Amino acid sequence: TDPAILRNFCIIAHIDHGKSTLADQMLRLTGVVDARAARAQYLDRMDIERERGITIKSQAVRMPWTVPADNAEIAEPGTYVLNMIDTPGHVDFTYEVSRSLEACEAAILLVDAAQGIEAQTLANLYLAMGADLHIIPVLNKIDLPGANPEKYAAELAGLVGCDPADVLRVSAKTGEGVEGLLNEIVKQTPAPVGDADAPPRALIFDSVYDTYRGVVTYVRVIDGKLSHRDRIKMMSTGAVHEMLEVGVISPEPVKAGDLGVGEVGYLITGVKDVRQSRVGDTVTSQHNGATDALGGYKHPNPMVYSGLYPIDGDDYPTLRDALERLQLNDAALTFEPETSGALGFGFRIGFLGLLHMEITRDRLEREFNLDLISTAPNVVYEVLMDDGSELVVTNPSEYPEGKIAEVREPVVKATILSPSDYIGTIMELCQTKRGNLQGMDYLSEDRVEMRYVLPMGEIVFDFFDQLKSRTKGYASLDYERSGEQAADLVKVDILLQGEPVDAFSAIVHKDAAYSYGVMMASKLKDLIPRQQFEVPIQAAIGARVIARENIRAIRKDVLAKCYGGDITRKRKLLEKQKAGKKRMKNIGTVEVPPEAFIAALSTT
Ligand code: GTP
C-alpha cells in the first residue's frame, strides 16, 4: 500500500465516553462490518474472538474510506486506508499506551459532551502531544439532553490550542457527524513517512495470547518491509522466530504477503508466551536486518508487590497454574513462591500498579475460582546501609535490621481533575499523604487540574477511595512514576504473644507508624477469639513497642452453655469446634481463624 493513502490514528477517551460505540459506527460506515453485525459492539465481542480463533479485540482495524468527489473542500477525494489502533485506557499501562501512540500519526480526543475531560484522558492527551501526534478534538453524545457542547468545546480548545469552532461534534450512537469525522481524519492525519528501501523495522505495540494461534503480535512498520517469508528477529533479545503469518485485521484477520512502510497489522510466529514478543520491542528480519532498534523500549518493571495466599492451602497448585496461565497474556506480571508463617504457602506478586493488582486478583478469583488472602500492597524501597551496602526491598520481611543510612521510596506525579468546590478537601487529603502541590490550573470556570508529587507508597493504600469519597465521585486521578526520594521510613511489626506475624508487617512513614500500630493492634484484638491464656498484641519498631493490646484469657468451655442434658446438642458443639480448629492458623501457640487475617488486611 502506498503510504500516501494511509492514515493511522487512535482514539483517546475515558471509560464510557463512547470509544467502542464510535469504533462500531466507523466500522459500519466504512462497510467493514454490516449494520447487523455492528449491533452488538463488535470490537468487544468475545464470542467472535472464539469463532475466528483469534483475538480481534480492539488492537487495530483497517478500514477503507472513500472521500467523495463532492467533498473536495474537506479532503482530497479518493480512497484511503484508515488504521484505527486501540489504546488501553488504564492508569497502570502508561507505557503500553505510549507505544500504541507511537504507532499513530493522529489521535482523536473523544470526550463526552455532558461530562468533560477526565484525568486519565488528559494524561493520555499529554502523552499524545509529547509523541507529536496531531490531535483531533471531538465531543461525543451531542444527542444527550444534558450535553453542554459549548462549555466543553471551550475546554478542549483550551487544552489542544485550537478554535472552539474546530472541535467536532458527533453522536456515536445515532451516527450524526461521524462521516464528517472520517473525512477530517483523512484531511488532518499526516501520511506516514519511512524509508522503504531500508532494512525492516516494525514497532510492537501490542501482543496478545490466543488459545488457537499462540501469540498474535501487533506491529506498525516504520521502515522497509516485513514479508511472510522472513525469519524475524526481536531486537531486544536477539531471539529469532519463524514467521507463520502476516496480515491485517479488517475486521477478521486477512493474510497479506507483506507489510510495508506505515502499515499496521499482525504477525504470528508460533511463540506461546507474550514475554517473547514484548510491547515496545523492534521486529526486524534475521538476514540483512536493521542494526539500530527503534527508541523507547522499556522492560516492564513491577511497581507494587503483594503476597497472595490461597485461603485453602490445598489450592496452592491451582494458584500456581492460574498465575502461569495469566502470565502468558500479561508480560508485566511477575511472581515467585513465598512462605509466610501466618498464611502458609503463597506467592509474592509484582504488579505495574494498583489497578493491575485488582484486575489480576479479580481474574484469579473469578476465572479460576480461587479464594485468596492478599497482604497489604507495598512499593519497592531502596535501602542504603551505614556500611555502604545497598539493597532493594520488595517485601517488608526483607527490611534489614542493622544501621540504615537512608531509605528511598518511589514517588509519582499525580494529576487530579475535580470540580473546584473540592480543592480544599483534596489539598487536605494530599497533605496527609505527604504530597507536594506542583501546580494548579483551571480548565474552565468550575473545573480544576491539580498536580502533585506524592509517594507511591501512600497512593497504594486507600488514596483513590478517599479521593472519590471526599469529592462525591467527581474527582479523577492519574499518576506516573517519577523517580525516588529519601524518606523517614520504618518497619512496624505486629507481634502476637511476642511472635511477629509476618503478614502484618508494614513499611510506613515514621509519623504514621504509631497510628498504624494502634490500628492493627485494636483491630486484631476484636478479630482474634479469646484463647485459654492471655494474649498480648504488640506493635513494634525493632525492639521498641509502640502500641499494645491484650486479649483476655477465657476458659473456653463450650459445653458450659448446655446445662447438662441434651447429648446430641453437646456432640454437635464439639464437632463444630473441631471443624473450626482445623481451619485455624497457628501463630506460636495462638490460634487465629483465617477470617481474622482477611478482615485485618482488608482495610489497610
Ligand atoms: P469502555 O468500553 O467501557 O471503555 O467504554 P467506551 O468508552 O467504549 O464506551 P461505550 O462505547 O461502551 O459507551 C458507553 C455508553 O455510552 C454506552 O451505554 C453507549 O451506548 C453510550 N453512548 C456512546 N455514544 C453515545 C452517544 O453518542 N450518545 C448517547 N446518548 N449515548 C452514547
mmCIF file of N, CA and C in Angstrom, residues 271-379:
data_model
loop_
_atom_site.group_PDB
_atom_site.id
_atom_site.type_symbol
_atom_site.label_atom_id
_atom_site.label_comp_id
_atom_site.label_asym_id
_atom_site.label_seq_id
_atom_site.Cartn_x
_atom_site.Cartn_y
_atom_site.Cartn_z
ATOM 1 N N VAL A 271 5.115 -18.538 18.827
ATOM 2 C CA VAL A 271 5.521 -18.499 20.229
ATOM 3 C C VAL A 271 4.263 -18.522 21.095
ATOM 4 N N LYS A 272 4.447 -19.016 22.324
ATOM 5 C CA LYS A 272 3.275 -19.284 23.171
ATOM 6 C C LYS A 272 3.209 -18.352 24.364
ATOM 7 N N ASP A 273 4.065 -17.386 24.432
ATOM 8 C CA ASP A 273 4.178 -16.616 25.656
ATOM 9 C C ASP A 273 4.467 -15.165 25.267
ATOM 10 N N VAL A 274 3.615 -14.249 25.717
ATOM 11 C CA VAL A 274 3.784 -12.855 25.286
ATOM 12 C C VAL A 274 5.110 -12.252 25.727
ATOM 13 N N ARG A 275 5.780 -12.886 26.682
ATOM 14 C CA ARG A 275 7.069 -12.327 27.097
ATOM 15 C C ARG A 275 8.122 -12.478 26.015
ATOM 16 N N GLN A 276 7.834 -13.322 24.998
ATOM 17 C CA GLN A 276 8.775 -13.448 23.874
ATOM 18 C C GLN A 276 8.459 -12.460 22.773
ATOM 19 N N SER A 277 7.454 -11.647 22.975
ATOM 20 C CA SER A 277 7.030 -10.700 21.948
ATOM 21 C C SER A 277 6.567 -9.448 22.673
ATOM 22 N N ARG A 278 7.534 -8.661 23.126
ATOM 23 C CA ARG A 278 7.212 -7.630 24.103
ATOM 24 C C ARG A 278 6.832 -6.295 23.491
ATOM 25 N N VAL A 279 5.834 -5.684 24.079
ATOM 26 C CA VAL A 279 5.424 -4.352 23.651
ATOM 27 C C VAL A 279 6.616 -3.401 23.719
ATOM 28 N N GLY A 280 6.811 -2.662 22.632
ATOM 29 C CA GLY A 280 7.909 -1.692 22.598
ATOM 30 C C GLY A 280 9.133 -2.211 21.886
ATOM 31 N N ASP A 281 9.211 -3.514 21.703
ATOM 32 C CA ASP A 281 10.376 -4.096 21.031
ATOM 33 C C ASP A 281 10.309 -3.803 19.526
ATOM 34 N N THR A 282 11.468 -3.917 18.866
ATOM 35 C CA THR A 282 11.538 -3.722 17.426
ATOM 36 C C THR A 282 11.698 -5.074 16.737
ATOM 37 N N VAL A 283 10.873 -5.303 15.715
ATOM 38 C CA VAL A 283 10.997 -6.518 14.914
ATOM 39 C C VAL A 283 11.786 -6.182 13.664
ATOM 40 N N THR A 284 12.786 -7.015 13.347
ATOM 41 C CA THR A 284 13.467 -6.842 12.075
ATOM 42 C C THR A 284 13.618 -8.217 11.433
ATOM 43 N N SER A 285 14.289 -8.296 10.276
ATOM 44 C CA SER A 285 14.476 -9.604 9.651
ATOM 45 C C SER A 285 15.790 -10.188 10.150
ATOM 46 N N GLN A 286 15.880 -11.524 10.138
ATOM 47 C CA GLN A 286 17.111 -12.150 10.606
ATOM 48 C C GLN A 286 18.261 -11.819 9.656
ATOM 49 N N HIS A 287 17.990 -11.905 8.338
ATOM 50 C CA HIS A 287 19.048 -11.630 7.362
ATOM 51 C C HIS A 287 18.947 -10.194 6.886
ATOM 52 N N ASN A 288 20.080 -9.532 6.817
ATOM 53 C CA ASN A 288 20.124 -8.128 6.426
ATOM 54 C C ASN A 288 19.176 -7.290 7.267
ATOM 55 N N GLY A 289 19.131 -7.597 8.553
ATOM 56 C CA GLY A 289 18.228 -6.861 9.434
ATOM 57 C C GLY A 289 18.788 -5.503 9.816
ATOM 58 N N ALA A 290 17.962 -4.735 10.489
ATOM 59 C CA ALA A 290 18.387 -3.421 10.976
ATOM 60 C C ALA A 290 19.375 -3.605 12.122
ATOM 61 N N THR A 291 20.249 -2.623 12.322
ATOM 62 C CA THR A 291 21.199 -2.704 13.427
ATOM 63 C C THR A 291 20.748 -1.842 14.609
ATOM 64 N N ASP A 292 19.982 -0.794 14.331
ATOM 65 C CA ASP A 292 19.512 0.068 15.414
ATOM 66 C C ASP A 292 18.031 -0.165 15.680
ATOM 67 N N ALA A 293 17.733 -0.489 16.921
ATOM 68 C CA ALA A 293 16.320 -0.668 17.279
ATOM 69 C C ALA A 293 15.646 0.701 17.354
ATOM 70 N N LEU A 294 14.345 0.701 17.248
ATOM 71 C CA LEU A 294 13.584 1.933 17.446
ATOM 72 C C LEU A 294 13.734 2.342 18.904
ATOM 73 N N GLY A 295 13.668 3.640 19.155
ATOM 74 C CA GLY A 295 13.885 4.115 20.522
ATOM 75 C C GLY A 295 12.720 3.775 21.435
ATOM 76 N N GLY A 296 12.995 3.848 22.722
ATOM 77 C CA GLY A 296 11.881 3.825 23.676
ATOM 78 C C GLY A 296 11.487 2.476 24.211
ATOM 79 N N TYR A 297 12.286 1.400 23.932
ATOM 80 C CA TYR A 297 11.904 0.118 24.522
ATOM 81 C C TYR A 297 12.151 0.132 26.027
ATOM 82 N N LYS A 298 11.153 -0.302 26.767
ATOM 83 C CA LYS A 298 11.313 -0.384 28.224
ATOM 84 C C LYS A 298 10.840 -1.738 28.694
ATOM 85 N N HIS A 299 11.643 -2.361 29.530
ATOM 86 C CA HIS A 299 11.238 -3.615 30.132
ATOM 87 C C HIS A 299 10.241 -3.296 31.241
ATOM 88 N N PRO A 300 9.106 -3.996 31.291
ATOM 89 C CA PRO A 300 8.137 -3.652 32.339
ATOM 90 C C PRO A 300 8.666 -4.007 33.722
ATOM 91 N N ASN A 301 8.662 -3.050 34.618
ATOM 92 C CA ASN A 301 9.119 -3.289 35.987
ATOM 93 C C ASN A 301 7.958 -3.158 36.955
ATOM 94 N N PRO A 302 7.765 -4.167 37.783
ATOM 95 C CA PRO A 302 6.679 -4.053 38.755
ATOM 96 C C PRO A 302 6.919 -2.878 39.699
ATOM 97 N N MET A 303 5.845 -2.207 40.069
ATOM 98 C CA MET A 303 5.956 -1.066 40.988
ATOM 99 C C MET A 303 5.331 -1.384 42.335
ATOM 100 N N VAL A 304 4.444 -2.362 42.353
ATOM 101 C CA VAL A 304 3.728 -2.693 43.578
ATOM 102 C C VAL A 304 3.799 -4.198 43.805
ATOM 103 N N TYR A 305 4.078 -4.578 45.030
ATOM 104 C CA TYR A 305 4.142 -6.003 45.362
ATOM 105 C C TYR A 305 3.119 -6.340 46.428
ATOM 106 N N SER A 306 2.611 -7.573 46.327
ATOM 107 C CA SER A 306 1.709 -8.045 47.364
ATOM 108 C C SER A 306 1.816 -9.562 47.434
ATOM 109 N N GLY A 307 1.607 -10.120 48.632
ATOM 110 C CA GLY A 307 1.591 -11.571 48.768
ATOM 111 C C GLY A 307 0.180 -12.071 48.523
ATOM 112 N N LEU A 308 0.062 -13.164 47.778
ATOM 113 C CA LEU A 308 -1.251 -13.777 47.572
ATOM 114 C C LEU A 308 -1.198 -15.206 48.080
ATOM 115 N N TYR A 309 -2.163 -15.537 48.929
ATOM 116 C CA TYR A 309 -2.205 -16.865 49.537
ATOM 117 C C TYR A 309 -3.579 -17.478 49.356
ATOM 118 N N PRO A 310 -3.624 -18.755 49.016
ATOM 119 C CA PRO A 310 -4.935 -19.405 48.969
ATOM 120 C C PRO A 310 -5.461 -19.570 50.397
ATOM 121 N N ILE A 311 -6.731 -19.309 50.598
ATOM 122 C CA ILE A 311 -7.296 -19.482 51.934
ATOM 123 C C ILE A 311 -7.259 -20.960 52.295
ATOM 124 N N ASP A 312 -7.560 -21.804 51.295
ATOM 125 C CA ASP A 312 -7.436 -23.235 51.491
ATOM 126 C C ASP A 312 -6.077 -23.674 50.935
ATOM 127 N N GLY A 313 -5.204 -24.128 51.813
ATOM 128 C CA GLY A 313 -3.845 -24.489 51.421
ATOM 129 C C GLY A 313 -3.794 -25.476 50.251
ATOM 130 N N ASP A 314 -4.848 -26.297 50.099
ATOM 131 C CA ASP A 314 -4.866 -27.271 49.008
ATOM 132 C C ASP A 314 -4.936 -26.598 47.634
ATOM 133 N N ASP A 315 -5.316 -25.336 47.614
ATOM 134 C CA ASP A 315 -5.439 -24.623 46.346
ATOM 135 C C ASP A 315 -4.110 -24.088 45.827
ATOM 136 N N TYR A 316 -3.041 -24.306 46.552
ATOM 137 C CA TYR A 316 -1.750 -23.744 46.139
ATOM 138 C C TYR A 316 -1.366 -24.117 44.697
ATOM 139 N N PRO A 317 -1.443 -25.413 44.316
ATOM 140 C CA PRO A 317 -1.081 -25.753 42.935
ATOM 141 C C PRO A 317 -1.998 -25.075 41.911
ATOM 142 N N THR A 318 -3.269 -24.942 42.237
ATOM 143 C CA THR A 318 -4.203 -24.268 41.331
ATOM 144 C C THR A 318 -3.796 -22.811 41.152
ATOM 145 N N LEU A 319 -3.397 -22.185 42.259
ATOM 146 C CA LEU A 319 -2.974 -20.794 42.189
ATOM 147 C C LEU A 319 -1.737 -20.652 41.299
ATOM 148 N N ARG A 320 -0.783 -21.587 41.456
ATOM 149 C CA ARG A 320 0.425 -21.520 40.631
ATOM 150 C C ARG A 320 0.081 -21.675 39.146
ATOM 151 N N ASP A 321 -0.759 -22.643 38.821
ATOM 152 C CA ASP A 321 -1.168 -22.834 37.427
ATOM 153 C C ASP A 321 -1.872 -21.599 36.885
ATOM 154 N N ALA A 322 -2.744 -21.034 37.710
ATOM 155 C CA ALA A 322 -3.508 -19.866 37.278
ATOM 156 C C ALA A 322 -2.566 -18.703 36.976
ATOM 157 N N LEU A 323 -1.573 -18.503 37.828
ATOM 158 C CA LEU A 323 -0.630 -17.405 37.607
ATOM 159 C C LEU A 323 0.161 -17.636 36.322
ATOM 160 N N GLU A 324 0.546 -18.896 36.086
ATOM 161 C CA GLU A 324 1.278 -19.193 34.853
ATOM 162 C C GLU A 324 0.411 -18.915 33.629
ATOM 163 N N ARG A 325 -0.855 -19.257 33.743
ATOM 164 C CA ARG A 325 -1.765 -19.007 32.620
ATOM 165 C C ARG A 325 -1.897 -17.507 32.371
ATOM 166 N N LEU A 326 -2.087 -16.729 33.430
ATOM 167 C CA LEU A 326 -2.248 -15.281 33.264
ATOM 168 C C LEU A 326 -0.995 -14.662 32.656
ATOM 169 N N GLN A 327 0.141 -15.209 33.032
ATOM 170 C CA GLN A 327 1.400 -14.638 32.558
ATOM 171 C C GLN A 327 1.562 -14.795 31.041
ATOM 172 N N LEU A 328 0.929 -15.821 30.472
ATOM 173 C CA LEU A 328 1.000 -15.997 29.020
ATOM 174 C C LEU A 328 0.538 -14.745 28.306
ATOM 175 N N ASN A 329 -0.422 -14.054 28.942
ATOM 176 C CA ASN A 329 -1.023 -12.911 28.292
ATOM 177 C C ASN A 329 -0.670 -11.589 28.955
ATOM 178 N N ASP A 330 0.204 -11.635 29.918
ATOM 179 C CA ASP A 330 0.481 -10.428 30.678
ATOM 180 C C ASP A 330 1.978 -10.374 30.988
ATOM 181 N N ALA A 331 2.709 -9.740 30.092
ATOM 182 C CA ALA A 331 4.160 -9.742 30.202
ATOM 183 C C ALA A 331 4.639 -8.997 31.441
ATOM 184 N N ALA A 332 3.767 -8.190 32.041
ATOM 185 C CA ALA A 332 4.195 -7.374 33.171
ATOM 186 C C ALA A 332 3.999 -8.066 34.510
ATOM 187 N N LEU A 333 3.322 -9.199 34.501
ATOM 188 C CA LEU A 333 3.035 -9.902 35.751
ATOM 189 C C LEU A 333 4.239 -10.756 36.150
ATOM 190 N N THR A 334 4.745 -10.552 37.377
ATOM 191 C CA THR A 334 5.840 -11.401 37.849
ATOM 192 C C THR A 334 5.435 -12.037 39.169
ATOM 193 N N PHE A 335 5.942 -13.225 39.428
ATOM 194 C CA PHE A 335 5.639 -13.838 40.721
ATOM 195 C C PHE A 335 6.714 -14.834 41.110
ATOM 196 N N GLU A 336 6.866 -15.014 42.413
ATOM 197 C CA GLU A 336 7.717 -16.086 42.907
ATOM 198 C C GLU A 336 7.128 -16.639 44.194
ATOM 199 N N PRO A 337 7.439 -17.921 44.478
ATOM 200 C CA PRO A 337 6.856 -18.537 45.652
ATOM 201 C C PRO A 337 7.313 -17.828 46.927
ATOM 202 N N GLU A 338 6.480 -17.814 47.914
ATOM 203 C CA GLU A 338 6.807 -17.167 49.183
ATOM 204 C C GLU A 338 6.119 -17.965 50.303
ATOM 205 N N THR A 339 6.764 -18.031 51.425
ATOM 206 C CA THR A 339 6.136 -18.718 52.561
ATOM 207 C C THR A 339 5.952 -17.717 53.669
ATOM 208 N N SER A 340 4.802 -17.741 54.268
ATOM 209 C CA SER A 340 4.538 -16.860 55.396
ATOM 210 C C SER A 340 4.209 -17.725 56.604
ATOM 211 N N GLY A 341 4.785 -17.364 57.744
ATOM 212 C CA GLY A 341 4.492 -18.094 58.963
ATOM 213 C C GLY A 341 2.999 -18.078 59.247
ATOM 214 N N ALA A 342 2.355 -16.968 58.935
ATOM 215 C CA ALA A 342 0.949 -16.831 59.269
ATOM 216 C C ALA A 342 0.038 -17.418 58.201
ATOM 217 N N LEU A 343 0.426 -17.269 56.944
ATOM 218 C CA LEU A 343 -0.514 -17.594 55.868
ATOM 219 C C LEU A 343 -0.143 -18.847 55.099
ATOM 220 N N GLY A 344 1.013 -19.412 55.356
ATOM 221 C CA GLY A 344 1.389 -20.654 54.680
ATOM 222 C C GLY A 344 2.093 -20.412 53.358
ATOM 223 N N PHE A 345 1.799 -21.258 52.363
ATOM 224 C CA PHE A 345 2.449 -21.147 51.065
ATOM 225 C C PHE A 345 1.652 -20.247 50.142
ATOM 226 N N GLY A 346 2.374 -19.359 49.469
ATOM 227 C CA GLY A 346 1.700 -18.458 48.542
ATOM 228 C C GLY A 346 2.713 -17.896 47.567
ATOM 229 N N PHE A 347 2.410 -16.735 47.003
ATOM 230 C CA PHE A 347 3.301 -16.118 46.038
ATOM 231 C C PHE A 347 3.473 -14.642 46.332
ATOM 232 N N ARG A 348 4.663 -14.164 46.033
ATOM 233 C CA ARG A 348 4.931 -12.738 46.057
ATOM 234 C C ARG A 348 4.719 -12.269 44.625
ATOM 235 N N ILE A 349 3.819 -11.326 44.427
ATOM 236 C CA ILE A 349 3.469 -10.970 43.061
ATOM 237 C C ILE A 349 3.789 -9.513 42.802
ATOM 238 N N GLY A 350 4.395 -9.243 41.646
ATOM 239 C CA GLY A 350 4.720 -7.878 41.263
ATOM 240 C C GLY A 350 3.727 -7.371 40.229
ATOM 241 N N PHE A 351 3.242 -6.147 40.457
ATOM 242 C CA PHE A 351 2.252 -5.548 39.556
ATOM 243 C C PHE A 351 2.750 -4.185 39.078
ATOM 244 N N LEU A 352 2.170 -3.730 37.953
ATOM 245 C CA LEU A 352 2.518 -2.403 37.453
ATOM 246 C C LEU A 352 1.925 -1.316 38.321
ATOM 247 N N GLY A 353 0.836 -1.629 38.990
ATOM 248 C CA GLY A 353 0.186 -0.635 39.835
ATOM 249 C C GLY A 353 -1.023 -1.255 40.492
ATOM 250 N N LEU A 354 -1.767 -0.411 41.192
ATOM 251 C CA LEU A 354 -2.899 -0.904 41.970
ATOM 252 C C LEU A 354 -4.004 -1.521 41.143
ATOM 253 N N LEU A 355 -4.306 -0.899 40.008
ATOM 254 C CA LEU A 355 -5.398 -1.419 39.203
ATOM 255 C C LEU A 355 -5.011 -2.741 38.572
ATOM 256 N N HIS A 356 -3.760 -2.822 38.150
ATOM 257 C CA HIS A 356 -3.232 -4.081 37.628
ATOM 258 C C HIS A 356 -3.396 -5.165 38.691
ATOM 259 N N MET A 357 -3.135 -4.804 39.919
ATOM 260 C CA MET A 357 -3.267 -5.743 41.022
ATOM 261 C C MET A 357 -4.731 -6.171 41.189
ATOM 262 N N GLU A 358 -5.621 -5.197 41.170
ATOM 263 C CA GLU A 358 -7.032 -5.516 41.350
ATOM 264 C C GLU A 358 -7.562 -6.407 40.236
ATOM 265 N N ILE A 359 -7.185 -6.063 39.005
ATOM 266 C CA ILE A 359 -7.650 -6.850 37.855
ATOM 267 C C ILE A 359 -7.154 -8.282 37.984
ATOM 268 N N THR A 360 -5.877 -8.436 38.330
ATOM 269 C CA THR A 360 -5.283 -9.771 38.414
ATOM 270 C C THR A 360 -5.969 -10.598 39.495
ATOM 271 N N ARG A 361 -6.143 -9.979 40.636
ATOM 272 C CA ARG A 361 -6.786 -10.688 41.733
ATOM 273 C C ARG A 361 -8.202 -11.100 41.380
ATOM 274 N N ASP A 362 -8.892 -10.177 40.761
ATOM 275 C CA ASP A 362 -10.257 -10.420 40.353
ATOM 276 C C ASP A 362 -10.336 -11.594 39.368
ATOM 277 N N ARG A 363 -9.397 -11.616 38.418
ATOM 278 C CA ARG A 363 -9.401 -12.707 37.423
ATOM 279 C C ARG A 363 -9.090 -14.035 38.098
ATOM 280 N N LEU A 364 -8.148 -14.028 39.039
ATOM 281 C CA LEU A 364 -7.807 -15.274 39.736
ATOM 282 C C LEU A 364 -9.029 -15.811 40.472
ATOM 283 N N GLU A 365 -9.784 -14.902 41.077
ATOM 284 C CA GLU A 365 -10.928 -15.353 41.866
ATOM 285 C C GLU A 365 -12.078 -15.780 40.963
ATOM 286 N N ARG A 366 -12.314 -15.020 39.898
ATOM 287 C CA ARG A 366 -13.464 -15.327 39.054
ATOM 288 C C ARG A 366 -13.187 -16.458 38.072
ATOM 289 N N GLU A 367 -12.066 -16.336 37.342
ATOM 290 C CA GLU A 367 -11.815 -17.309 36.282
ATOM 291 C C GLU A 367 -11.278 -18.630 36.812
ATOM 292 N N PHE A 368 -10.622 -18.581 37.951
ATOM 293 C CA PHE A 368 -10.018 -19.805 38.455
ATOM 294 C C PHE A 368 -10.635 -20.248 39.776
ATOM 295 N N ASN A 369 -11.685 -19.516 40.175
ATOM 296 C CA ASN A 369 -12.450 -19.960 41.320
ATOM 297 C C ASN A 369 -11.621 -20.108 42.598
ATOM 298 N N LEU A 370 -10.734 -19.169 42.838
ATOM 299 C CA LEU A 370 -9.855 -19.265 43.999
ATOM 300 C C LEU A 370 -10.295 -18.275 45.078
ATOM 301 N N ASP A 371 -10.191 -18.690 46.320
ATOM 302 C CA ASP A 371 -10.388 -17.753 47.433
ATOM 303 C C ASP A 371 -9.019 -17.369 47.958
ATOM 304 N N LEU A 372 -8.734 -16.080 47.937
ATOM 305 C CA LEU A 372 -7.372 -15.642 48.229
ATOM 306 C C LEU A 372 -7.319 -14.631 49.366
ATOM 307 N N ILE A 373 -6.195 -14.644 50.067
ATOM 308 C CA ILE A 373 -5.878 -13.571 51.002
ATOM 309 C C ILE A 373 -4.723 -12.804 50.383
ATOM 310 N N SER A 374 -4.823 -11.495 50.315
ATOM 311 C CA SER A 374 -3.648 -10.755 49.858
ATOM 312 C C SER A 374 -3.126 -9.884 50.978
ATOM 313 N N THR A 375 -1.817 -9.797 51.068
ATOM 314 C CA THR A 375 -1.233 -8.941 52.092
ATOM 315 C C THR A 375 -1.271 -7.496 51.593
ATOM 316 N N ALA A 376 -1.112 -6.567 52.514
ATOM 317 C CA ALA A 376 -1.159 -5.156 52.136
ATOM 318 C C ALA A 376 -0.109 -4.896 51.050
ATOM 319 N N PRO A 377 -0.492 -4.168 49.986
ATOM 320 C CA PRO A 377 0.467 -3.906 48.915
ATOM 321 C C PRO A 377 1.601 -3.001 49.393
ATOM 322 N N ASN A 378 2.776 -3.230 48.876
ATOM 323 C CA ASN A 378 3.866 -2.303 49.183
ATOM 324 C C ASN A 378 4.649 -1.984 47.912
ATOM 325 N N VAL A 379 5.351 -0.866 47.940
ATOM 326 C CA VAL A 379 6.153 -0.472 46.789
ATOM 327 C C VAL A 379 7.582 -0.969 47.002
#
